[in-house]
Short mmCIF file of C-alpha atoms in Angstrom, two decimals:
data_model
loop_
_atom_site.label_atom_id
_atom_site.label_comp_id
_atom_site.label_asym_id
_atom_site.label_seq_id
_atom_site.Cartn_x
_atom_site.Cartn_y
_atom_site.Cartn_z
CA MET A 2 11.38 24.82 33.05
CA LEU A 3 13.88 23.92 30.32
CA ASP A 4 13.24 25.33 26.85
CA PRO A 5 11.94 22.42 24.69
CA SER A 6 14.02 23.49 21.67
CA LEU A 7 17.19 23.44 23.77
CA TYR A 8 16.28 19.96 24.99
CA ARG A 9 15.66 18.76 21.39
CA ASP A 10 19.04 20.16 20.33
CA ALA A 11 20.78 18.24 23.10
CA MET A 12 18.83 15.03 22.35
CA SER A 13 19.79 15.29 18.66
CA ARG A 14 23.29 14.29 19.78
CA TYR A 15 21.94 11.10 21.34
CA ALA A 16 22.11 8.14 18.93
CA GLY A 17 19.03 5.94 18.84
CA HIS A 18 18.33 2.69 17.01
CA VAL A 19 15.60 3.21 14.41
CA GLN A 20 12.55 0.98 14.77
CA ILE A 21 8.99 0.84 13.49
CA VAL A 22 6.39 0.13 16.13
CA THR A 23 3.24 -1.39 14.62
CA THR A 24 -0.19 -2.53 15.67
CA ALA A 25 -3.47 -3.67 14.14
CA HIS A 26 -7.05 -3.54 15.38
CA ALA A 27 -10.42 -4.10 13.71
CA GLY A 28 -8.93 -4.08 10.19
CA GLU A 29 -6.86 -0.93 10.77
CA LYS A 30 -3.05 -0.93 10.83
CA ARG A 31 -0.72 1.67 12.30
CA GLY A 32 3.05 1.98 12.15
CA VAL A 33 5.34 4.71 13.49
CA THR A 34 9.11 5.20 13.16
CA ILE A 35 10.68 5.65 16.60
CA THR A 36 14.03 5.69 18.36
CA ALA A 37 12.67 5.62 21.91
CA ALA A 38 12.57 1.90 22.69
CA CYS A 39 14.48 -0.45 24.96
CA SER A 40 14.51 -3.76 26.76
CA LEU A 41 12.90 -3.79 30.22
CA SER A 42 13.44 -7.38 31.28
CA ASP A 43 14.54 -10.76 29.97
CA ASN A 44 12.48 -12.80 32.45
CA PRO A 45 9.75 -12.29 31.50
CA ALA A 46 10.88 -10.77 28.21
CA MET A 47 9.52 -7.20 28.10
CA VAL A 48 10.16 -4.09 26.00
CA LEU A 49 9.23 -0.42 26.20
CA ALA A 50 8.36 1.75 23.18
CA CYS A 51 7.31 5.42 23.14
CA VAL A 52 4.95 7.09 20.65
CA ASN A 53 3.63 10.62 20.46
CA ALA A 54 0.42 10.92 22.49
CA SER A 55 -0.77 14.06 20.68
CA ASN A 56 -1.29 12.22 17.38
CA PRO A 57 -4.89 10.94 17.45
CA LYS A 58 -3.97 8.06 15.12
CA ASN A 59 -1.80 6.60 17.90
CA ALA A 60 -4.88 5.91 20.05
CA ILE A 61 -5.08 2.56 18.23
CA PHE A 62 -2.20 1.32 20.40
CA SER A 63 -4.43 1.50 23.48
CA ARG A 64 -7.33 -0.26 21.71
CA SER A 65 -5.37 -3.07 20.08
CA GLY A 66 -3.76 -4.72 23.09
CA ASN A 67 -0.68 -5.55 21.03
CA PHE A 68 2.30 -4.06 19.24
CA ALA A 69 5.43 -5.17 17.41
CA LEU A 70 8.81 -3.52 17.67
CA ASN A 71 10.61 -3.92 14.33
CA THR A 72 14.36 -3.14 14.38
CA LEU A 73 15.62 -1.64 11.11
CA SER A 74 18.92 -2.12 9.31
CA ALA A 75 20.89 0.44 7.31
CA ASP A 76 19.30 -0.62 4.03
CA GLN A 77 15.78 0.14 5.31
CA VAL A 78 15.92 3.95 5.30
CA ASP A 79 12.99 4.09 2.84
CA LEU A 80 10.79 2.23 5.33
CA ALA A 81 11.95 4.47 8.17
CA ASN A 82 11.05 7.56 6.14
CA ALA A 83 7.68 6.17 5.06
CA PHE A 84 6.58 5.43 8.62
CA SER A 85 8.06 8.67 10.03
CA GLY A 86 5.20 10.79 8.73
CA ARG A 87 7.52 13.01 6.70
CA ASP A 88 5.25 12.39 3.72
CA PRO A 89 1.72 12.87 5.09
CA SER A 90 0.21 11.95 1.72
CA LEU A 91 1.14 8.28 2.24
CA THR A 92 -1.74 6.22 3.61
CA ALA A 93 -1.20 3.40 6.09
CA GLU A 94 -1.92 0.96 3.27
CA GLN A 95 0.79 2.54 1.08
CA ARG A 96 3.31 2.48 3.92
CA PHE A 97 2.70 -1.17 4.73
CA ALA A 98 2.89 -2.06 1.01
CA LEU A 99 6.58 -1.06 1.09
CA GLY A 100 7.47 -4.00 3.35
CA ASP A 101 6.86 -7.72 3.65
CA TRP A 102 4.78 -8.34 6.79
CA GLN A 103 3.64 -11.34 8.78
CA GLU A 104 1.81 -12.12 12.01
CA LEU A 105 3.41 -14.15 14.76
CA VAL A 106 1.32 -14.45 17.95
CA THR A 107 -0.59 -11.26 18.80
CA GLY A 108 -1.80 -10.12 15.38
CA ALA A 109 0.48 -7.07 15.24
CA PRO A 110 2.24 -6.60 11.88
CA VAL A 111 5.80 -7.94 12.04
CA LEU A 112 8.32 -6.94 9.37
CA LYS A 113 9.83 -10.14 7.92
CA THR A 114 13.07 -8.35 7.02
CA ALA A 115 13.57 -6.61 10.39
CA MET A 116 16.95 -7.36 11.96
CA ALA A 117 14.90 -8.44 14.95
CA ALA A 118 11.20 -8.08 15.66
CA PHE A 119 9.44 -8.38 19.00
CA ASP A 120 5.75 -9.31 18.93
CA CYS A 121 4.20 -8.02 22.14
CA ARG A 122 1.08 -8.21 24.24
CA LEU A 123 0.46 -4.74 25.65
CA VAL A 124 0.60 -5.03 29.44
CA GLU A 125 0.61 -1.33 30.31
CA LEU A 126 0.16 1.99 28.57
CA LYS A 127 1.06 5.14 30.45
CA VAL A 128 0.88 8.71 29.20
CA MET A 129 3.85 10.77 30.34
CA ALA A 130 3.93 14.40 29.18
CA THR A 131 3.89 14.30 25.36
CA HIS A 132 4.26 10.53 24.88
CA MET A 133 2.59 7.18 25.47
CA LEU A 134 4.82 4.54 27.01
CA LEU A 135 3.92 1.11 25.67
CA ILE A 136 5.10 -1.74 27.86
CA GLY A 137 4.83 -5.11 26.23
CA GLU A 138 5.47 -8.71 27.13
CA VAL A 139 7.30 -10.33 24.23
CA MET A 140 5.23 -13.25 22.97
CA GLY A 141 7.29 -14.00 19.86
CA VAL A 142 10.44 -12.93 18.04
CA SER A 143 11.67 -13.16 14.47
CA PHE A 144 14.99 -12.44 12.84
CA GLY A 145 15.87 -11.09 9.40
CA GLU A 146 19.36 -10.92 8.01
CA HIS A 147 22.03 -9.61 10.32
CA GLY A 148 23.32 -6.30 8.94
CA GLN A 149 24.43 -2.82 9.86
CA ALA A 150 22.16 -1.12 12.37
CA LEU A 151 20.21 1.97 11.33
CA LEU A 152 20.71 4.80 13.83
CA TYR A 153 19.36 8.34 14.04
CA MET A 154 21.70 11.05 15.33
CA ASP A 155 22.31 14.75 14.58
CA ARG A 156 18.90 14.80 12.85
CA GLY A 157 19.96 12.25 10.24
CA TYR A 158 20.38 8.54 9.65
CA ARG A 159 23.70 6.86 10.46
CA THR A 160 24.89 3.26 10.46
CA LEU A 161 26.86 1.13 12.82
#
């Protein structure tokens, strides 16, 4: 079996687009900064997003039946940091107060200023090793201003 630290070192050289995956259920909101997300299909429109399965707060994604994938731009590093969990003293309410949010179709929080946001109905959740794979059918999209993409590579933020 490959040493996990060696794997993480190799993956740190892999650039990923920074996104916040969000959901809401029974008055509770959850948002997590991720780089593991991609398109699965355009007909029907479907996306995949991965969140850490070992964090008990992420169980809300299985209960809610929805999620939004919010694509960040280079000027949204503060939001990326807030939702990354680097500052555990921030409550969900404080994190969400840093952005301007709306609902489109499913009830998941959608960032109005995201470069692109995908509002999804959860169609499948699968636990694979350390992560939950969220597969969603895109029910709505929104666009913020077009800008430089926010990427994460070499354990730091970059732009493109």
